[in-house]
């Protein structure tokens, strides 16, 4: 058994999301810092620098910034190629300054790490690798080729060669480590943001379905009286028009169509209602509702109480919340997809807790991913199994992530296990031998306060049918 089918979201890589204004601002900060360092080094520390060439290198950044400022709107978002070119330009400009000011003997050579870190967070892997390789190549160049730093008295400022080599090695390691680290963290943050967005979309969709069903239920309730009147009147006309078969046939048609309208409204309203009484429901009814879309998928769904239910008291009344229904529905869908023949849904309530266990007779969770279940975009799973059970299944883990997120939002704790310790190679249909998902709530998180169940709920609220953009 693997994770539930993911909600489809935009699978294209993030592009055009870095603002030109951000790069312009960062480059102005770098220009001010470079000018300050050059001026202070020349006048305060008495270093002999070729100010003309240094100012030309800094001037190139100033010109590039002015062109970017006046030629493009500041709210422009850069493509990956544009970001790559800008970062490589900054690296080359910095390397030229380092060449003019002592190479790696200049402690400001450490700033070569800044464009690499930006590329790792803003670009895909390929362009980020190009920027990192450029940084390493330029650092190696200024290691061997540079104008030595010297004072006005002719004293050459050099570090021991072993320290310079160590500084170069530190820059190379820093480029690699910071690039990989920043890339990994950024990828996880982006993946989690997209997965949370998918979870929010799923919850909004479930809420809209519930609201729509409430509108239908209210419509059915309001039309019930006029339809009953039409049915009664048409029935009387049928009796009175015995001598006129043509008109009697029309009256019978009206009578039948009134019945059809009633049946249609009744079937449309079965998905849910906004009646205040149905904001609370017995736990067993909640589970039946969550499993309803999967009843006709060729697998047997068995609802059964856990042990010692007789001594645990009556079935608890729980909140009927969209996130709970949708989360349980995702877990049940997951079990049905990978079960061989049967899925068991156990409900246990005792000792201040309510527990739901969903068990199947499939292969169970792979040992490679069982420790990471609930994380979005899972990889490194056995090939073939998921595609056999779910044609077109991509195996990103979004479905299970959404279920876990929504249920934890309601106060639940989820755990995942296999009925057998080892990943099975042979199946035993009809036995509880597959995956086990347990969802546990504290009673106060899932059930209304029993002290208020006997009080009135008040009037049903009007359902808004307006759409807001």
mmCIF file of N, CA, C and O in Angstrom, residues 321-410:
data_model
loop_
_atom_site.group_PDB
_atom_site.id
_atom_site.type_symbol
_atom_site.label_atom_id
_atom_site.label_comp_id
_atom_site.label_asym_id
_atom_site.label_seq_id
_atom_site.Cartn_x
_atom_site.Cartn_y
_atom_site.Cartn_z
ATOM 1 N N UNK A 321 -17.080 17.802 10.487
ATOM 2 C CA UNK A 321 -16.297 18.868 9.874
ATOM 3 C C UNK A 321 -15.763 18.424 8.519
ATOM 4 O O UNK A 321 -15.384 17.268 8.355
ATOM 5 N N UNK A 322 -15.686 19.344 7.559
ATOM 6 C CA UNK A 322 -15.200 18.965 6.229
ATOM 7 C C UNK A 322 -13.791 18.399 6.247
ATOM 8 O O UNK A 322 -13.490 17.462 5.516
ATOM 9 N N UNK A 323 -12.887 18.982 7.080
ATOM 10 C CA UNK A 323 -11.517 18.488 7.078
ATOM 11 C C UNK A 323 -11.415 17.065 7.608
ATOM 12 O O UNK A 323 -10.574 16.278 7.162
ATOM 13 N N UNK A 324 -12.285 16.717 8.572
ATOM 14 C CA UNK A 324 -12.271 15.355 9.104
ATOM 15 C C UNK A 324 -12.783 14.379 8.045
ATOM 16 O O UNK A 324 -12.182 13.317 7.817
ATOM 17 N N UNK A 325 -13.876 14.729 7.388
ATOM 18 C CA UNK A 325 -14.449 13.845 6.363
ATOM 19 C C UNK A 325 -13.462 13.659 5.211
ATOM 20 O O UNK A 325 -13.213 12.541 4.757
ATOM 21 N N UNK A 326 -12.886 14.755 4.744
ATOM 22 C CA UNK A 326 -11.975 14.661 3.607
ATOM 23 C C UNK A 326 -10.711 13.889 3.985
ATOM 24 O O UNK A 326 -10.198 13.095 3.176
ATOM 25 N N UNK A 327 -10.170 14.124 5.186
ATOM 26 C CA UNK A 327 -8.971 13.398 5.603
ATOM 27 C C UNK A 327 -9.217 11.903 5.704
ATOM 28 O O UNK A 327 -8.429 11.091 5.201
ATOM 29 N N UNK A 328 -10.311 11.505 6.364
ATOM 30 C CA UNK A 328 -10.641 10.088 6.458
ATOM 31 C C UNK A 328 -10.926 9.499 5.084
ATOM 32 O O UNK A 328 -10.559 8.355 4.794
ATOM 33 N N UNK A 329 -11.574 10.264 4.227
ATOM 34 C CA UNK A 329 -11.885 9.768 2.880
ATOM 35 C C UNK A 329 -10.610 9.490 2.097
ATOM 36 O O UNK A 329 -10.506 8.508 1.350
ATOM 37 N N UNK A 330 -9.597 10.342 2.248
ATOM 38 C CA UNK A 330 -8.320 10.097 1.577
ATOM 39 C C UNK A 330 -7.670 8.815 2.084
ATOM 40 O O UNK A 330 -7.112 8.028 1.309
ATOM 41 N N UNK A 331 -7.701 8.603 3.399
ATOM 42 C CA UNK A 331 -7.100 7.393 3.964
ATOM 43 C C UNK A 331 -7.849 6.147 3.495
ATOM 44 O O UNK A 331 -7.228 5.115 3.196
ATOM 45 N N UNK A 332 -9.174 6.225 3.454
ATOM 46 C CA UNK A 332 -9.968 5.073 2.996
ATOM 47 C C UNK A 332 -9.711 4.817 1.514
ATOM 48 O O UNK A 332 -9.589 3.668 1.079
ATOM 49 N N UNK A 333 -9.621 5.878 0.728
ATOM 50 C CA UNK A 333 -9.306 5.716 -0.692
ATOM 51 C C UNK A 333 -7.966 5.017 -0.870
ATOM 52 O O UNK A 333 -7.809 4.127 -1.709
ATOM 53 N N UNK A 334 -6.998 5.410 -0.059
ATOM 54 C CA UNK A 334 -5.683 4.800 -0.113
ATOM 55 C C UNK A 334 -5.769 3.304 0.178
ATOM 56 O O UNK A 334 -5.170 2.483 -0.524
ATOM 57 N N UNK A 335 -6.524 2.948 1.202
ATOM 58 C CA UNK A 335 -6.659 1.538 1.566
ATOM 59 C C UNK A 335 -7.393 0.753 0.483
ATOM 60 O O UNK A 335 -6.988 -0.358 0.125
ATOM 61 N N UNK A 336 -8.453 1.331 -0.081
ATOM 62 C CA UNK A 336 -9.206 0.641 -1.121
ATOM 63 C C UNK A 336 -8.349 0.443 -2.365
ATOM 64 O O UNK A 336 -8.394 -0.609 -3.014
ATOM 65 N N UNK A 337 -7.541 1.430 -2.703
ATOM 66 C CA UNK A 337 -6.708 1.334 -3.900
ATOM 67 C C UNK A 337 -5.735 0.171 -3.829
ATOM 68 O O UNK A 337 -5.464 -0.485 -4.837
ATOM 69 N N UNK A 338 -5.195 -0.099 -2.649
ATOM 70 C CA UNK A 338 -4.118 -1.082 -2.548
ATOM 71 C C UNK A 338 -4.527 -2.345 -1.810
ATOM 72 O O UNK A 338 -3.694 -3.222 -1.579
ATOM 73 N N UNK A 339 -5.787 -2.448 -1.431
ATOM 74 C CA UNK A 339 -6.276 -3.690 -0.826
ATOM 75 C C UNK A 339 -6.501 -4.727 -1.915
ATOM 76 O O UNK A 339 -6.792 -4.405 -3.067
ATOM 77 N N UNK A 340 -6.396 -5.995 -1.524
ATOM 78 C CA UNK A 340 -6.695 -7.075 -2.457
ATOM 79 C C UNK A 340 -8.202 -7.310 -2.549
ATOM 80 O O UNK A 340 -8.739 -7.491 -3.634
ATOM 81 N N UNK A 341 -8.873 -7.322 -1.387
ATOM 82 C CA UNK A 341 -10.312 -7.581 -1.435
ATOM 83 C C UNK A 341 -11.086 -6.858 -0.347
ATOM 84 O O UNK A 341 -12.260 -6.574 -0.530
ATOM 85 N N UNK A 342 -10.459 -6.544 0.792
ATOM 86 C CA UNK A 342 -11.210 -6.078 1.954
ATOM 87 C C UNK A 342 -10.479 -4.944 2.655
ATOM 88 O O UNK A 342 -9.243 -4.950 2.756
ATOM 89 N N UNK A 343 -11.278 -3.999 3.147
ATOM 90 C CA UNK A 343 -10.779 -2.918 4.003
ATOM 91 C C UNK A 343 -11.611 -2.909 5.269
ATOM 92 O O UNK A 343 -12.849 -2.976 5.202
ATOM 93 N N UNK A 344 -10.948 -2.861 6.414
ATOM 94 C CA UNK A 344 -11.638 -2.810 7.701
ATOM 95 C C UNK A 344 -11.485 -1.414 8.298
ATOM 96 O O UNK A 344 -10.394 -0.838 8.288
ATOM 97 N N UNK A 345 -12.591 -0.878 8.802
ATOM 98 C CA UNK A 345 -12.578 0.420 9.487
ATOM 99 C C UNK A 345 -13.097 0.180 10.895
ATOM 100 O O UNK A 345 -14.286 -0.089 11.096
ATOM 101 N N UNK A 346 -12.197 0.247 11.856
ATOM 102 C CA UNK A 346 -12.535 0.003 13.257
ATOM 103 C C UNK A 346 -12.697 1.327 13.982
ATOM 104 O O UNK A 346 -11.907 2.258 13.785
ATOM 105 N N UNK A 347 -13.707 1.410 14.815
ATOM 106 C CA UNK A 347 -13.943 2.593 15.649
ATOM 107 C C UNK A 347 -13.864 2.182 17.114
ATOM 108 O O UNK A 347 -14.514 1.220 17.534
ATOM 109 N N UNK A 348 -13.036 2.891 17.867
ATOM 110 C CA UNK A 348 -12.834 2.570 19.283
ATOM 111 C C UNK A 348 -12.973 3.864 20.073
ATOM 112 O O UNK A 348 -12.395 4.889 19.712
ATOM 113 N N UNK A 349 -13.763 3.827 21.132
ATOM 114 C CA UNK A 349 -13.887 4.995 21.998
ATOM 115 C C UNK A 349 -13.834 4.526 23.448
ATOM 116 O O UNK A 349 -14.648 3.741 23.908
ATOM 117 N N UNK A 350 -12.822 4.972 24.139
ATOM 118 C CA UNK A 350 -12.624 4.572 25.534
ATOM 119 C C UNK A 350 -11.504 5.412 26.127
ATOM 120 O O UNK A 350 -10.627 5.918 25.406
ATOM 121 N N UNK A 351 -11.539 5.590 27.442
ATOM 122 C CA UNK A 351 -10.471 6.256 28.187
ATOM 123 C C UNK A 351 -10.188 7.669 27.665
ATOM 124 O O UNK A 351 -9.041 8.106 27.572
ATOM 125 N N UNK A 352 -11.263 8.380 27.321
ATOM 126 C CA UNK A 352 -11.095 9.769 26.900
ATOM 127 C C UNK A 352 -10.529 9.936 25.513
ATOM 128 O O UNK A 352 -10.102 11.039 25.153
ATOM 129 N N UNK A 353 -10.516 8.874 24.708
ATOM 130 C CA UNK A 353 -9.990 8.952 23.349
ATOM 131 C C UNK A 353 -10.953 8.307 22.358
ATOM 132 O O UNK A 353 -11.717 7.409 22.711
ATOM 133 N N UNK A 354 -10.883 8.795 21.129
ATOM 134 C CA UNK A 354 -11.608 8.183 20.012
ATOM 135 C C UNK A 354 -10.572 7.790 18.970
ATOM 136 O O UNK A 354 -9.769 8.623 18.541
ATOM 137 N N UNK A 355 -10.593 6.521 18.587
ATOM 138 C CA UNK A 355 -9.580 6.001 17.675
ATOM 139 C C UNK A 355 -10.247 5.375 16.459
ATOM 140 O O UNK A 355 -11.239 4.653 16.584
ATOM 141 N N UNK A 356 -9.690 5.667 15.283
ATOM 142 C CA UNK A 356 -10.140 5.066 14.028
ATOM 143 C C UNK A 356 -8.958 4.297 13.437
ATOM 144 O O UNK A 356 -7.867 4.858 13.284
ATOM 145 N N UNK A 357 -9.180 3.034 13.125
ATOM 146 C CA UNK A 357 -8.133 2.231 12.490
ATOM 147 C C UNK A 357 -8.618 1.786 11.111
ATOM 148 O O UNK A 357 -9.714 1.227 10.987
ATOM 149 N N UNK A 358 -7.798 2.039 10.112
ATOM 150 C CA UNK A 358 -8.097 1.642 8.739
ATOM 151 C C UNK A 358 -7.065 0.603 8.332
ATOM 152 O O UNK A 358 -5.866 0.893 8.276
ATOM 153 N N UNK A 359 -7.532 -0.612 8.066
ATOM 154 C CA UNK A 359 -6.647 -1.753 7.810
ATOM 155 C C UNK A 359 -7.059 -2.393 6.486
ATOM 156 O O UNK A 359 -8.254 -2.457 6.167
ATOM 157 N N UNK A 360 -6.088 -2.880 5.736
ATOM 158 C CA UNK A 360 -6.401 -3.559 4.480
ATOM 159 C C UNK A 360 -5.653 -4.881 4.401
ATOM 160 O O UNK A 360 -4.863 -5.216 5.294
ATOM 161 N N UNK A 361 -5.912 -5.616 3.331
ATOM 162 C CA UNK A 361 -5.239 -6.903 3.135
ATOM 163 C C UNK A 361 -4.288 -6.843 1.944
ATOM 164 O O UNK A 361 -4.069 -7.835 1.250
ATOM 165 N N UNK A 362 -3.703 -5.661 1.726
ATOM 166 C CA UNK A 362 -2.750 -5.497 0.637
ATOM 167 C C UNK A 362 -1.328 -5.787 1.062
ATOM 168 O O UNK A 362 -1.068 -6.509 2.039
ATOM 169 N N UNK A 363 -0.371 -5.191 0.348
ATOM 170 C CA UNK A 363 1.042 -5.456 0.615
ATOM 171 C C UNK A 363 1.575 -4.682 1.819
ATOM 172 O O UNK A 363 2.647 -4.990 2.316
ATOM 173 N N UNK A 364 0.888 -3.664 2.229
ATOM 174 C CA UNK A 364 1.381 -2.853 3.333
ATOM 175 C C UNK A 364 2.314 -1.757 2.849
ATOM 176 O O UNK A 364 2.600 -1.628 1.662
ATOM 177 N N UNK A 365 2.776 -0.951 3.778
ATOM 178 C CA UNK A 365 3.697 0.131 3.451
ATOM 179 C C UNK A 365 5.091 -0.430 3.204
ATOM 180 O O UNK A 365 5.549 -1.327 3.913
ATOM 181 N N UNK A 366 5.768 0.138 2.224
ATOM 182 C CA UNK A 366 7.148 -0.246 1.975
ATOM 183 C C UNK A 366 8.026 0.198 3.140
ATOM 184 O O UNK A 366 7.872 1.301 3.680
ATOM 185 N N UNK A 367 8.957 -0.650 3.520
ATOM 186 C CA UNK A 367 9.864 -0.298 4.611
ATOM 187 C C UNK A 367 10.751 0.886 4.246
ATOM 188 O O UNK A 367 11.276 1.558 5.131
ATOM 189 N N UNK A 368 10.882 1.174 2.944
ATOM 190 C CA UNK A 368 11.723 2.287 2.530
ATOM 191 C C UNK A 368 11.104 3.643 2.846
ATOM 192 O O UNK A 368 11.825 4.630 2.985
ATOM 193 N N UNK A 369 9.777 3.692 2.959
ATOM 194 C CA UNK A 369 9.127 4.989 3.118
ATOM 195 C C UNK A 369 8.270 5.082 4.365
ATOM 196 O O UNK A 369 7.748 6.157 4.662
ATOM 197 N N UNK A 370 8.120 3.990 5.117
ATOM 198 C CA UNK A 370 7.168 4.013 6.232
ATOM 199 C C UNK A 370 7.552 5.058 7.272
ATOM 200 O O UNK A 370 6.696 5.637 7.938
ATOM 201 N N UNK A 371 8.857 5.325 7.403
ATOM 202 C CA UNK A 371 9.278 6.336 8.368
ATOM 203 C C UNK A 371 9.062 7.754 7.903
ATOM 204 O O UNK A 371 9.166 8.694 8.695
ATOM 205 N N UNK A 372 8.765 7.941 6.607
ATOM 206 C CA UNK A 372 8.587 9.290 6.059
ATOM 207 C C UNK A 372 7.170 9.536 5.570
ATOM 208 O O UNK A 372 6.919 10.524 4.870
ATOM 209 N N UNK A 373 6.254 8.655 5.912
ATOM 210 C CA UNK A 373 4.875 8.836 5.469
ATOM 211 C C UNK A 373 4.297 10.114 6.064
ATOM 212 O O UNK A 373 4.493 10.415 7.240
ATOM 213 N N UNK A 374 3.572 10.821 5.238
ATOM 214 C CA UNK A 374 3.018 12.108 5.657
ATOM 215 C C UNK A 374 3.811 13.282 5.134
ATOM 216 O O UNK A 374 3.354 14.421 5.203
ATOM 217 N N UNK A 375 5.023 13.018 4.584
ATOM 218 C CA UNK A 375 5.790 14.067 3.937
ATOM 219 C C UNK A 375 5.392 14.132 2.468
ATOM 220 O O UNK A 375 5.173 13.091 1.843
ATOM 221 N N UNK A 376 5.321 15.349 1.899
ATOM 222 C CA UNK A 376 4.965 15.427 0.478
ATOM 223 C C UNK A 376 6.149 15.087 -0.404
ATOM 224 O O UNK A 376 7.302 15.170 0.010
ATOM 225 N N UNK A 377 5.853 14.669 -1.629
ATOM 226 C CA UNK A 377 6.852 14.411 -2.658
ATOM 227 C C UNK A 377 7.837 13.324 -2.240
ATOM 228 O O UNK A 377 9.051 13.496 -2.257
ATOM 229 N N UNK A 378 7.297 12.178 -1.819
ATOM 230 C CA UNK A 378 8.149 11.046 -1.458
ATOM 231 C C UNK A 378 8.772 10.447 -2.713
ATOM 232 O O UNK A 378 8.162 10.344 -3.756
ATOM 233 N N UNK A 379 9.998 9.992 -2.558
ATOM 234 C CA UNK A 379 10.691 9.326 -3.658
ATOM 235 C C UNK A 379 11.263 8.005 -3.145
ATOM 236 O O UNK A 379 11.037 7.597 -2.009
ATOM 237 N N UNK A 380 12.046 7.353 -4.005
ATOM 238 C CA UNK A 380 12.758 6.127 -3.652
ATOM 239 C C UNK A 380 11.823 5.039 -3.165
ATOM 240 O O UNK A 380 12.028 4.446 -2.110
ATOM 241 N N UNK A 381 10.776 4.770 -3.906
ATOM 242 C CA UNK A 381 9.856 3.709 -3.568
ATOM 243 C C UNK A 381 9.966 2.614 -4.613
ATOM 244 O O UNK A 381 10.450 2.833 -5.719
ATOM 245 N N UNK A 382 9.555 1.376 -4.326
ATOM 246 C CA UNK A 382 9.658 0.304 -5.299
ATOM 247 C C UNK A 382 8.886 0.631 -6.566
ATOM 248 O O UNK A 382 7.764 1.109 -6.524
ATOM 249 N N UNK A 383 9.507 0.358 -7.697
ATOM 250 C CA UNK A 383 8.866 0.642 -8.977
ATOM 251 C C UNK A 383 7.871 -0.464 -9.325
ATOM 252 O O UNK A 383 8.063 -1.623 -8.987
ATOM 253 N N UNK A 384 6.824 -0.109 -10.016
ATOM 254 C CA UNK A 384 5.909 -1.099 -10.554
ATOM 255 C C UNK A 384 4.679 -1.320 -9.720
ATOM 256 O O UNK A 384 3.575 -1.437 -10.232
ATOM 257 N N UNK A 385 4.818 -1.402 -8.388
ATOM 258 C CA UNK A 385 3.677 -1.735 -7.546
ATOM 259 C C UNK A 385 2.591 -0.680 -7.634
ATOM 260 O O UNK A 385 1.420 -0.987 -7.829
ATOM 261 N N UNK A 386 2.945 0.560 -7.502
ATOM 262 C CA UNK A 386 1.953 1.631 -7.524
ATOM 263 C C UNK A 386 1.276 1.734 -8.885
ATOM 264 O O UNK A 386 0.075 1.957 -8.977
ATOM 265 N N UNK A 387 2.061 1.568 -9.958
ATOM 266 C CA UNK A 387 1.472 1.693 -11.279
ATOM 267 C C UNK A 387 0.500 0.551 -11.573
ATOM 268 O O UNK A 387 -0.467 0.725 -12.296
ATOM 269 N N UNK A 388 0.776 -0.640 -11.022
ATOM 270 C CA UNK A 388 -0.140 -1.750 -11.222
ATOM 271 C C UNK A 388 -1.474 -1.486 -10.537
ATOM 272 O O UNK A 388 -2.539 -1.799 -11.066
ATOM 273 N N UNK A 389 -1.436 -0.933 -9.341
ATOM 274 C CA UNK A 389 -2.665 -0.666 -8.601
ATOM 275 C C UNK A 389 -3.368 0.584 -9.091
ATOM 276 O O UNK A 389 -4.582 0.669 -9.084
ATOM 277 N N UNK A 390 -2.611 1.577 -9.454
ATOM 278 C CA UNK A 390 -3.163 2.858 -9.895
ATOM 279 C C UNK A 390 -2.504 3.281 -11.189
ATOM 280 O O UNK A 390 -1.418 3.846 -11.166
ATOM 281 N N UNK A 391 -3.060 2.993 -12.324
ATOM 282 C CA UNK A 391 -2.470 3.462 -13.577
ATOM 283 C C UNK A 391 -2.366 4.985 -13.579
ATOM 284 O O UNK A 391 -3.303 5.688 -13.251
ATOM 285 N N UNK A 392 -1.192 5.482 -13.952
ATOM 286 C CA UNK A 392 -0.988 6.927 -13.980
ATOM 287 C C UNK A 392 -0.627 7.526 -12.644
ATOM 288 O O UNK A 392 -0.445 8.729 -12.535
ATOM 289 N N UNK A 393 -0.499 6.699 -11.606
ATOM 290 C CA UNK A 393 -0.171 7.217 -10.273
ATOM 291 C C UNK A 393 1.271 7.693 -10.238
ATOM 292 O O UNK A 393 2.178 6.991 -10.677
ATOM 293 N N UNK A 394 1.509 8.887 -9.713
ATOM 294 C CA UNK A 394 2.836 9.483 -9.717
ATOM 295 C C UNK A 394 3.584 9.260 -8.414
ATOM 296 O O UNK A 394 4.781 9.466 -8.358
ATOM 297 N N UNK A 395 2.894 8.879 -7.355
ATOM 298 C CA UNK A 395 3.575 8.517 -6.124
ATOM 299 C C UNK A 395 4.273 9.658 -5.422
ATOM 300 O O UNK A 395 5.377 9.494 -4.921
ATOM 301 N N UNK A 396 3.692 10.859 -5.375
ATOM 302 C CA UNK A 396 4.343 11.980 -4.716
ATOM 303 C C UNK A 396 3.982 12.085 -3.246
ATOM 304 O O UNK A 396 4.599 12.847 -2.519
ATOM 305 N N UNK A 397 2.969 11.350 -2.777
ATOM 306 C CA UNK A 397 2.617 11.390 -1.367
ATOM 307 C C UNK A 397 1.747 12.549 -0.969
ATOM 308 O O UNK A 397 1.531 12.776 0.222
ATOM 309 N N UNK A 398 1.230 13.322 -1.944
ATOM 310 C CA UNK A 398 0.431 14.491 -1.589
ATOM 311 C C UNK A 398 -0.893 14.102 -0.946
ATOM 312 O O UNK A 398 -1.370 14.786 -0.051
ATOM 313 N N UNK A 399 -1.501 13.011 -1.431
ATOM 314 C CA UNK A 399 -2.789 12.606 -0.872
ATOM 315 C C UNK A 399 -2.694 12.304 0.607
ATOM 316 O O UNK A 399 -3.523 12.747 1.409
ATOM 317 N N UNK A 400 -1.685 11.537 0.985
ATOM 318 C CA UNK A 400 -1.511 11.200 2.396
ATOM 319 C C UNK A 400 -1.085 12.416 3.204
ATOM 320 O O UNK A 400 -1.480 12.588 4.355
ATOM 321 N N UNK A 401 -0.287 13.296 2.589
ATOM 322 C CA UNK A 401 0.094 14.532 3.273
ATOM 323 C C UNK A 401 -1.134 15.393 3.556
ATOM 324 O O UNK A 401 -1.272 15.957 4.647
ATOM 325 N N UNK A 402 -2.029 15.497 2.560
ATOM 326 C CA UNK A 402 -3.240 16.293 2.745
ATOM 327 C C UNK A 402 -4.095 15.696 3.857
ATOM 328 O O UNK A 402 -4.595 16.408 4.732
ATOM 329 N N UNK A 403 -4.272 14.369 3.825
ATOM 330 C CA UNK A 403 -5.071 13.728 4.870
ATOM 331 C C UNK A 403 -4.460 13.968 6.247
ATOM 332 O O UNK A 403 -5.165 14.313 7.204
ATOM 333 N N UNK A 404 -3.166 13.804 6.361
ATOM 334 C CA UNK A 404 -2.495 13.991 7.650
ATOM 335 C C UNK A 404 -2.609 15.433 8.122
ATOM 336 O O UNK A 404 -2.885 15.711 9.297
ATOM 337 N N UNK A 405 -2.420 16.376 7.196
ATOM 338 C CA UNK A 405 -2.493 17.791 7.567
ATOM 339 C C UNK A 405 -3.892 18.169 8.046
ATOM 340 O O UNK A 405 -4.051 18.838 9.078
ATOM 341 N N UNK A 406 -4.913 17.740 7.309
ATOM 342 C CA UNK A 406 -6.282 18.103 7.671
ATOM 343 C C UNK A 406 -6.696 17.460 8.985
ATOM 344 O O UNK A 406 -7.339 18.103 9.826
ATOM 345 N N UNK A 407 -6.332 16.198 9.190
ATOM 346 C CA UNK A 407 -6.726 15.523 10.427
ATOM 347 C C UNK A 407 -5.971 16.082 11.623
ATOM 348 O O UNK A 407 -6.543 16.230 12.717
ATOM 349 N N UNK A 408 -4.694 16.375 11.465
ATOM 350 C CA UNK A 408 -3.946 16.980 12.571
ATOM 351 C C UNK A 408 -4.484 18.361 12.900
ATOM 352 O O UNK A 408 -4.415 18.801 14.042
ATOM 353 N N UNK A 409 -5.010 19.033 11.887
ATOM 354 C CA UNK A 409 -5.626 20.336 12.132
ATOM 355 C C UNK A 409 -6.833 20.207 13.059
ATOM 356 O O UNK A 409 -7.152 21.128 13.805
ATOM 357 N N UNK A 410 -7.508 19.058 13.011
ATOM 358 C CA UNK A 410 -8.661 18.835 13.881
ATOM 359 C C UNK A 410 -8.263 18.305 15.259
ATOM 360 O O UNK A 410 -9.134 18.022 16.076
#
